[in-house]
Short mmCIF file of C-alpha atoms and ligand atoms in Angstrom, two decimals:
data_model
loop_
_atom_site.label_atom_id
_atom_site.label_comp_id
_atom_site.label_asym_id
_atom_site.label_seq_id
_atom_site.Cartn_x
_atom_site.Cartn_y
_atom_site.Cartn_z
CA UNK A 1 3.51 16.88 -9.66
CA UNK A 2 2.90 15.03 -6.43
CA UNK A 3 5.85 15.37 -4.08
CA UNK A 4 5.12 14.42 -0.47
CA UNK A 5 4.26 10.84 0.48
CA UNK A 6 2.57 9.68 3.68
CA UNK A 7 3.05 5.96 4.39
CA UNK A 8 0.60 4.00 6.57
CA UNK A 9 2.11 0.96 8.30
CA UNK A 10 1.15 -1.67 10.89
CA UNK A 11 4.10 -4.03 11.22
CA UNK A 12 7.51 -4.96 9.86
CA UNK A 13 7.57 -2.26 7.19
CA UNK A 14 9.42 -4.13 4.44
CA UNK A 15 7.29 -2.33 1.84
CA UNK A 16 8.02 0.97 3.60
CA UNK A 17 11.72 0.12 3.32
CA UNK A 18 11.30 -0.49 -0.41
CA UNK A 19 9.71 2.95 -0.75
CA UNK A 20 12.46 4.57 1.35
CA UNK A 21 15.08 2.88 -0.85
CA UNK A 22 13.16 4.05 -3.94
CA UNK A 23 13.28 7.66 -2.76
CA UNK A 24 16.94 7.50 -1.78
CA UNK A 25 17.94 5.91 -5.08
CA UNK A 26 16.16 8.69 -6.97
CA UNK A 27 13.65 6.31 -8.58
CA UNK A 28 10.74 7.93 -6.74
CA UNK A 29 10.63 11.68 -7.55
CA UNK A 30 9.44 12.77 -4.12
CA UNK A 31 9.99 12.41 -0.40
CA UNK A 32 8.38 10.50 2.45
CA UNK A 33 7.02 13.27 4.66
CA UNK A 34 5.62 11.08 7.44
CA UNK A 35 5.10 7.46 8.45
CA UNK A 36 1.88 6.77 10.34
CA UNK A 37 1.35 3.54 12.29
CA UNK A 38 -1.79 2.26 14.00
CA UNK A 39 0.46 0.38 16.43
CA UNK A 40 3.32 1.69 18.61
CA UNK A 41 6.68 -0.06 18.67
CA UNK A 42 6.45 -1.79 15.29
CA UNK A 43 9.69 -2.21 13.32
CA UNK A 44 8.34 -0.02 10.50
CA UNK A 45 8.65 2.96 12.88
CA UNK A 46 12.30 2.10 13.54
CA UNK A 47 12.94 1.89 9.81
CA UNK A 48 11.52 5.39 9.40
CA UNK A 49 13.54 6.80 12.29
CA UNK A 50 16.71 5.23 10.88
CA UNK A 51 16.14 7.47 7.84
CA UNK A 52 15.15 10.53 9.88
CA UNK A 53 11.54 10.35 8.66
CA UNK A 54 8.95 11.77 11.12
CA UNK A 55 6.65 9.13 12.64
CA UNK A 56 3.22 9.38 14.23
CA UNK A 57 1.16 6.67 15.94
CA UNK A 58 -2.60 6.91 15.50
CA UNK A 59 -3.99 4.19 17.73
CA UNK A 60 -7.57 3.13 16.92
CA UNK A 61 -7.96 2.33 20.63
CA UNK A 62 -7.79 6.10 21.24
CA UNK A 63 -10.59 6.70 18.72
CA UNK A 64 -14.31 6.00 19.34
CA UNK A 65 -14.89 4.58 15.85
CA UNK A 66 -13.41 4.06 12.41
CA UNK A 67 -14.59 7.47 11.20
CA UNK A 68 -12.71 9.27 13.97
CA UNK A 69 -9.69 7.00 13.45
CA UNK A 70 -9.71 7.90 9.74
CA UNK A 71 -10.12 11.61 10.54
CA UNK A 72 -7.12 11.42 12.90
CA UNK A 73 -5.01 9.91 10.11
CA UNK A 74 -6.29 12.56 7.70
CA UNK A 75 -5.29 15.32 10.15
CA UNK A 76 -1.72 14.00 10.28
CA UNK A 77 -1.57 13.76 6.46
CA UNK A 78 -2.75 17.37 6.21
CA UNK A 79 -0.32 18.53 8.91
CA UNK A 80 2.56 17.03 6.92
CA UNK A 81 1.14 18.34 3.60
CA UNK A 82 0.95 14.83 2.14
CA UNK A 83 0.03 14.61 -1.57
CA UNK A 84 -0.02 10.82 -1.93
CA UNK A 85 -0.91 8.24 0.75
CA UNK A 86 0.71 4.79 0.47
CA UNK A 87 -0.64 1.92 2.57
CA UNK A 88 2.27 -0.47 3.15
CA UNK A 89 1.38 -3.49 5.23
CA UNK A 90 -1.40 -1.41 6.76
CA UNK A 91 -3.91 -3.75 8.38
CA UNK A 92 -6.77 -1.44 9.33
CA UNK A 93 -9.93 -0.50 7.47
CA UNK A 94 -10.28 3.20 6.84
CA UNK A 95 -13.45 5.20 6.35
CA UNK A 96 -14.44 6.96 3.14
CA UNK A 97 -13.69 10.30 4.83
CA UNK A 98 -9.98 9.68 4.12
CA UNK A 99 -10.64 8.29 0.62
CA UNK A 100 -12.74 11.36 -0.28
CA UNK A 101 -10.00 13.70 0.94
CA UNK A 102 -7.50 11.91 -1.32
CA UNK A 103 -9.43 10.87 -4.48
CA UNK A 104 -7.21 8.49 -6.50
CA UNK A 105 -4.34 9.55 -4.26
CA UNK A 106 -4.25 6.57 -1.90
CA UNK A 107 -2.37 3.42 -2.95
CA UNK A 108 -2.32 -0.01 -1.38
CA UNK A 109 -0.33 -3.14 -2.07
CA UNK A 110 -2.13 -6.45 -1.85
CA UNK A 111 -0.29 -9.82 -1.86
CA UNK A 112 -2.42 -11.41 -4.60
CA UNK A 113 -3.66 -10.78 -8.14
CA UNK A 114 -6.79 -8.69 -7.48
CA UNK A 115 -9.68 -8.87 -8.03
CA UNK A 116 -9.00 -12.51 -7.13
CA UNK A 117 -8.15 -13.39 -3.53
CA UNK A 118 -9.12 -10.02 -2.10
CA UNK A 119 -11.73 -8.62 0.23
CA UNK A 120 -12.83 -9.58 3.72
CA UNK A 121 -10.47 -11.95 5.51
CA UNK A 122 -7.98 -11.97 2.65
CA UNK A 123 -4.82 -10.80 4.42
CA UNK A 124 -1.52 -12.31 5.51
CA UNK A 125 -1.22 -16.10 5.25
CA UNK A 126 -4.98 -16.47 4.60
CA UNK A 127 -4.39 -15.14 1.08
CA UNK A 128 -1.65 -17.64 0.26
CA UNK A 129 -3.54 -20.55 1.81
CA UNK A 130 -6.52 -19.73 -0.41
CA UNK A 131 -4.30 -19.43 -3.50
CA UNK A 132 -2.77 -22.86 -2.93
CA UNK A 133 -6.11 -24.48 -2.10
CA UNK A 134 -7.60 -23.04 -5.30
CA UNK A 135 -5.07 -24.81 -7.50
CA UNK A 136 -4.00 -21.52 -9.09
CA UNK A 137 -0.75 -21.81 -11.01
CA UNK A 138 0.15 -18.14 -10.51
CA UNK A 139 -0.15 -15.63 -7.72
CA UNK A 140 1.48 -12.24 -7.34
CA UNK A 141 1.06 -8.71 -6.03
CA UNK A 142 -1.20 -5.80 -6.93
CA UNK A 143 -0.85 -2.06 -6.37
CA UNK A 144 -4.23 -0.37 -6.62
CA UNK A 145 -5.94 2.91 -5.82
CA UNK A 146 -7.90 2.67 -2.59
CA UNK A 147 -11.65 3.20 -2.70
CA UNK A 148 -14.23 2.95 0.06
CA UNK A 149 -14.44 -0.82 -0.57
CA UNK A 150 -11.70 -3.17 0.69
CA UNK A 151 -9.24 -4.37 -1.95
CA UNK A 152 -11.28 -2.87 -4.78
CA UNK A 153 -9.93 0.01 -6.85
CA UNK A 154 -8.29 0.80 -10.18
CA UNK A 155 -5.19 -1.36 -10.59
CA UNK A 156 -1.94 0.56 -11.12
CA UNK A 157 0.32 -2.45 -11.62
CA UNK A 158 0.63 -6.17 -10.98
CA UNK A 159 3.39 -8.77 -11.15
CA UNK A 160 3.05 -12.56 -11.09
CA UNK A 161 4.88 -15.38 -9.36
CA UNK A 162 4.49 -19.07 -10.20
CA UNK A 163 2.85 -21.46 -7.75
CA UNK A 164 4.41 -24.94 -7.96
CA UNK A 165 3.42 -28.26 -6.42
CA UNK A 166 6.00 -27.99 -3.63
CA UNK A 167 4.84 -24.52 -2.54
CA UNK A 168 3.49 -23.81 0.93
CA UNK A 169 1.69 -20.62 2.06
CA UNK A 170 5.05 -19.46 3.49
CA UNK A 171 6.98 -20.07 0.27
CA UNK A 172 4.33 -18.30 -1.81
CA UNK A 173 4.32 -15.41 0.70
CA UNK A 174 8.09 -15.08 0.35
CA UNK A 175 7.95 -15.00 -3.46
CA UNK A 176 5.09 -12.48 -3.42
CA UNK A 177 6.79 -10.20 -0.88
CA UNK A 178 9.88 -10.05 -3.09
CA UNK A 179 7.72 -8.91 -5.99
CA UNK A 180 5.88 -6.40 -3.80
CA UNK A 181 9.16 -4.66 -3.07
CA UNK A 182 9.86 -4.40 -6.79
CA UNK A 183 6.50 -3.13 -8.01
CA UNK A 184 5.53 -0.72 -5.23
CA UNK A 185 8.31 1.83 -5.85
CA UNK A 186 7.66 1.61 -9.59
CA UNK A 187 3.93 2.18 -9.05
CA UNK A 188 4.56 5.20 -6.81
CA UNK A 189 6.86 6.69 -9.46
CA UNK A 190 4.17 6.16 -12.13
CA UNK A 191 1.46 7.79 -10.03
CA UNK A 192 3.65 10.71 -8.93
CA UNK A 193 4.49 11.48 -12.55
CA UNK A 194 0.76 11.39 -13.32
CA UNK A 195 1.35 9.83 -16.77
CA UNK A 196 -1.94 7.92 -16.74
CA UNK A 197 -5.68 8.34 -16.89
CA UNK A 198 -8.42 6.36 -15.15
CA UNK A 199 -11.44 5.05 -17.02
CA UNK A 200 -13.75 3.19 -14.66
CA UNK A 201 -11.62 0.51 -13.05
CA UNK A 202 -8.90 0.81 -15.69
CA UNK A 203 -5.65 2.75 -15.28
CA UNK A 204 -4.50 3.56 -18.80
CA UNK A 205 -0.99 4.72 -19.70
CA UNK A 206 -1.34 5.09 -23.47
CA UNK A 207 -0.98 8.65 -24.64
CA UNK A 208 -3.96 8.29 -27.01
C1 GRF B 1 2.78 -7.89 3.12
O1 GRF B 1 2.47 -9.23 2.80
C2 GRF B 1 1.89 -6.97 2.32
O2 GRF B 1 1.46 -7.54 1.11
C3 GRF B 1 0.71 -6.77 3.19
O3 GRF B 1 1.27 -6.70 4.50
C4 GRF B 1 2.38 -7.62 4.59
C5 GRF B 1 3.51 -7.06 5.42
O4 GRF B 1 4.01 -5.93 4.79
N1 GRF B 1 -0.04 -5.61 2.79
P1 GRF B 1 5.25 -5.07 5.41
O5 GRF B 1 6.44 -5.99 5.50
O6 GRF B 1 4.83 -4.57 6.78
O7 GRF B 1 5.46 -3.97 4.42
#
Protein backbone atom coordinates (compact mmCIF):
# COMPACT_ATOMS: atom_id res chain seq x y z
CA UNK A 1 0.00 0.00 0.00
CA UNK A 2 1.33 3.40 -0.94
CA UNK A 3 1.51 5.68 2.07
CA UNK A 4 3.66 8.78 1.59
CA UNK A 5 2.66 11.48 -0.90
CA UNK A 6 4.92 14.17 -2.36
CA UNK A 7 3.00 17.12 -3.86
CA UNK A 8 4.54 19.34 -6.56
CA UNK A 9 3.14 22.88 -6.67
CA UNK A 10 3.79 26.20 -8.43
CA UNK A 11 1.14 28.63 -7.24
CA UNK A 12 -2.02 29.03 -5.17
CA UNK A 13 -2.22 25.40 -4.12
CA UNK A 14 -6.00 24.95 -4.10
CA UNK A 15 -5.54 21.36 -5.32
CA UNK A 16 -2.90 20.83 -2.62
CA UNK A 17 -5.47 22.07 -0.10
CA UNK A 18 -7.99 19.55 -1.42
CA UNK A 19 -5.42 16.77 -0.92
CA UNK A 20 -4.57 18.03 2.59
CA UNK A 21 -8.29 18.08 3.44
CA UNK A 22 -8.61 14.57 1.96
CA UNK A 23 -5.85 13.26 4.22
CA UNK A 24 -7.19 15.00 7.31
CA UNK A 25 -10.74 13.76 6.70
CA UNK A 26 -9.44 10.20 6.41
CA UNK A 27 -10.55 9.83 2.78
CA UNK A 28 -6.95 9.49 1.59
CA UNK A 29 -5.27 6.55 3.39
CA UNK A 30 -1.84 8.14 3.61
CA UNK A 31 0.06 11.29 4.51
CA UNK A 32 1.62 14.20 2.65
CA UNK A 33 5.31 13.80 3.42
CA UNK A 34 6.56 16.88 1.57
CA UNK A 35 5.41 19.74 -0.65
CA UNK A 36 7.88 20.78 -3.35
CA UNK A 37 7.55 24.09 -5.19
CA UNK A 38 9.53 25.37 -8.17
CA UNK A 39 8.86 28.91 -6.91
CA UNK A 40 9.54 30.44 -3.48
CA UNK A 41 6.85 32.40 -1.66
CA UNK A 42 3.81 30.88 -3.37
CA UNK A 43 0.66 30.47 -1.29
CA UNK A 44 0.79 26.68 -1.69
CA UNK A 45 3.86 26.69 0.59
CA UNK A 46 1.91 28.63 3.23
CA UNK A 47 -0.93 26.13 3.00
CA UNK A 48 1.54 23.31 3.67
CA UNK A 49 3.16 25.11 6.59
CA UNK A 50 -0.27 25.81 8.10
CA UNK A 51 -0.64 22.02 8.31
CA UNK A 52 2.92 21.41 9.52
CA UNK A 53 3.89 19.72 6.25
CA UNK A 54 7.60 20.03 5.31
CA UNK A 55 8.25 22.23 2.26
CA UNK A 56 11.17 22.41 -0.15
CA UNK A 57 11.78 24.85 -3.01
CA UNK A 58 13.57 23.43 -6.05
CA UNK A 59 14.15 26.43 -8.28
CA UNK A 60 14.87 25.59 -11.94
CA UNK A 61 16.98 28.76 -12.04
CA UNK A 62 19.44 26.93 -9.75
CA UNK A 63 19.61 23.99 -12.16
CA UNK A 64 21.51 23.96 -15.49
CA UNK A 65 18.77 22.08 -17.35
CA UNK A 66 15.50 20.19 -17.01
CA UNK A 67 17.29 16.89 -16.34
CA UNK A 68 19.12 18.33 -13.33
CA UNK A 69 15.94 20.09 -12.18
CA UNK A 70 14.09 16.75 -12.35
CA UNK A 71 16.94 14.97 -10.53
CA UNK A 72 16.80 17.59 -7.77
CA UNK A 73 13.07 16.96 -7.34
CA UNK A 74 13.69 13.21 -7.37
CA UNK A 75 16.32 13.59 -4.62
CA UNK A 76 13.82 15.38 -2.39
CA UNK A 77 11.16 12.72 -3.06
CA UNK A 78 13.66 10.01 -2.11
CA UNK A 79 14.81 11.92 0.99
CA UNK A 80 11.20 12.06 2.20
CA UNK A 81 10.55 8.43 1.16
CA UNK A 82 7.71 9.45 -1.16
CA UNK A 83 5.68 6.58 -2.67
CA UNK A 84 3.31 8.63 -4.84
CA UNK A 85 4.01 12.00 -6.51
CA UNK A 86 1.03 14.32 -7.10
CA UNK A 87 1.43 17.33 -9.40
CA UNK A 88 -1.06 19.95 -8.21
CA UNK A 89 -0.99 23.14 -10.22
CA UNK A 90 2.60 22.32 -11.10
CA UNK A 91 3.59 24.34 -14.15
CA UNK A 92 6.98 22.93 -15.09
CA UNK A 93 7.95 20.17 -17.49
CA UNK A 94 9.84 17.34 -15.88
CA UNK A 95 12.30 14.95 -17.48
CA UNK A 96 11.76 11.22 -17.90
CA UNK A 97 14.36 10.62 -15.17
CA UNK A 98 11.64 11.39 -12.59
CA UNK A 99 8.95 9.46 -14.49
CA UNK A 100 11.20 6.37 -14.72
CA UNK A 101 11.91 6.53 -10.98
CA UNK A 102 8.16 6.56 -10.29
CA UNK A 103 6.53 4.36 -12.99
CA UNK A 104 2.73 4.86 -12.81
CA UNK A 105 3.31 6.60 -9.49
CA UNK A 106 3.07 10.22 -10.62
CA UNK A 107 -0.37 11.85 -10.97
CA UNK A 108 -1.35 15.14 -12.52
CA UNK A 109 -4.59 17.04 -12.70
CA UNK A 110 -5.42 18.80 -15.94
CA UNK A 111 -8.29 21.32 -16.26
CA UNK A 112 -9.87 19.73 -19.35
CA UNK A 113 -11.14 16.39 -20.64
CA UNK A 114 -7.91 14.81 -21.96
CA UNK A 115 -6.88 13.79 -24.53
CA UNK A 116 -8.73 16.88 -25.79
CA UNK A 117 -7.37 20.32 -24.95
CA UNK A 118 -4.03 19.07 -23.67
CA UNK A 119 -0.39 19.31 -24.64
CA UNK A 120 1.85 22.23 -25.46
CA UNK A 121 0.44 25.63 -24.50
CA UNK A 122 -2.69 24.11 -22.96
CA UNK A 123 -2.50 25.50 -19.42
CA UNK A 124 -4.37 28.07 -17.34
CA UNK A 125 -6.85 30.28 -19.19
CA UNK A 126 -5.55 29.09 -22.59
CA UNK A 127 -7.34 25.78 -22.00
CA UNK A 128 -10.70 27.39 -21.26
CA UNK A 129 -10.40 29.87 -24.12
CA UNK A 130 -9.83 26.96 -26.51
CA UNK A 131 -12.78 25.02 -25.05
CA UNK A 132 -15.16 27.94 -25.57
CA UNK A 133 -13.83 28.73 -29.04
CA UNK A 134 -14.30 25.07 -30.04
CA UNK A 135 -18.02 25.15 -29.31
CA UNK A 136 -17.70 22.20 -26.92
CA UNK A 137 -20.76 21.75 -24.74
CA UNK A 138 -18.81 20.09 -21.93
CA UNK A 139 -15.44 20.55 -20.32
CA UNK A 140 -14.09 19.16 -17.08
CA UNK A 141 -11.02 17.86 -15.27
CA UNK A 142 -8.78 14.84 -15.71
CA UNK A 143 -6.47 13.04 -13.29
CA UNK A 144 -3.92 10.97 -15.19
CA UNK A 145 -0.67 9.13 -14.68
CA UNK A 146 2.27 11.20 -15.86
CA UNK A 147 4.44 9.86 -18.67
CA UNK A 148 7.39 11.44 -20.45
CA UNK A 149 4.94 13.24 -22.77
CA UNK A 150 3.00 16.31 -21.57
CA UNK A 151 -0.65 15.68 -20.67
CA UNK A 152 -0.56 12.13 -22.02
CA UNK A 153 -0.93 9.15 -19.71
CA UNK A 154 -3.45 6.58 -18.51
CA UNK A 155 -6.54 8.37 -17.21
CA UNK A 156 -7.45 7.60 -13.59
CA UNK A 157 -10.65 9.64 -13.45
CA UNK A 158 -12.53 12.49 -15.11
CA UNK A 159 -15.54 14.64 -14.28
CA UNK A 160 -17.48 16.94 -16.61
CA UNK A 161 -18.93 20.43 -16.34
CA UNK A 162 -21.37 21.97 -18.81
CA UNK A 163 -20.33 24.87 -21.03
CA UNK A 164 -23.25 27.24 -21.67
CA UNK A 165 -23.65 30.19 -24.03
CA UNK A 166 -23.03 32.75 -21.27
CA UNK A 167 -19.76 31.14 -20.14
CA UNK A 168 -16.44 32.96 -20.26
CA UNK A 169 -12.97 31.40 -19.81
CA UNK A 170 -13.12 32.59 -16.18
CA UNK A 171 -16.52 31.04 -15.49
CA UNK A 172 -15.48 27.74 -17.06
CA UNK A 173 -12.22 27.83 -15.06
CA UNK A 174 -14.18 28.30 -11.84
CA UNK A 175 -16.51 25.36 -12.58
CA UNK A 176 -13.58 23.13 -13.55
CA UNK A 177 -11.51 24.05 -10.48
CA UNK A 178 -14.44 23.07 -8.24
CA UNK A 179 -14.53 19.66 -9.91
CA UNK A 180 -10.75 19.30 -9.67
CA UNK A 181 -10.98 19.59 -5.91
CA UNK A 182 -13.57 16.82 -5.84
CA UNK A 183 -11.90 14.29 -8.12
CA UNK A 184 -8.24 14.65 -7.12
CA UNK A 185 -8.61 13.30 -3.56
CA UNK A 186 -10.80 10.48 -4.87
CA UNK A 187 -8.21 9.61 -7.53
CA UNK A 188 -5.38 9.58 -4.98
CA UNK A 189 -7.40 7.25 -2.75
CA UNK A 190 -8.04 4.91 -5.71
CA UNK A 191 -4.37 4.81 -6.69
CA UNK A 192 -3.12 4.38 -3.11
CA UNK A 193 -5.43 1.40 -2.63
CA UNK A 194 -4.06 -0.04 -5.88
CA UNK A 195 -7.46 -1.52 -6.84
CA UNK A 196 -6.85 -1.13 -10.58
CA UNK A 197 -4.78 -2.43 -13.45
CA UNK A 198 -3.39 -0.59 -16.47
CA UNK A 199 -3.79 -1.93 -19.98
CA UNK A 200 -2.15 0.40 -22.48
CA UNK A 201 -3.74 3.78 -21.90
CA UNK A 202 -6.66 2.31 -19.97
CA UNK A 203 -6.96 2.22 -16.18
CA UNK A 204 -9.35 -0.63 -15.40
CA UNK A 205 -11.06 -1.14 -12.05
CA UNK A 206 -13.08 -4.27 -12.79
CA UNK A 207 -11.99 -7.25 -10.77
CA UNK A 208 -12.18 -9.54 -13.82
C1 LIG B 1 -5.58 24.63 -11.82
O1 LIG B 1 -6.39 25.13 -12.86
C2 LIG B 1 -5.11 23.24 -12.19
O2 LIG B 1 -5.99 22.58 -13.07
C3 LIG B 1 -3.84 23.47 -12.90
O3 LIG B 1 -3.24 24.54 -12.17
C4 LIG B 1 -4.28 25.45 -11.75
C5 LIG B 1 -4.01 26.02 -10.38
O4 LIG B 1 -4.02 24.97 -9.46
N1 LIG B 1 -3.04 22.28 -12.96
P1 LIG B 1 -3.77 25.21 -7.86
O5 LIG B 1 -4.85 26.14 -7.37
O6 LIG B 1 -2.39 25.83 -7.69
O7 LIG B 1 -3.88 23.85 -7.27
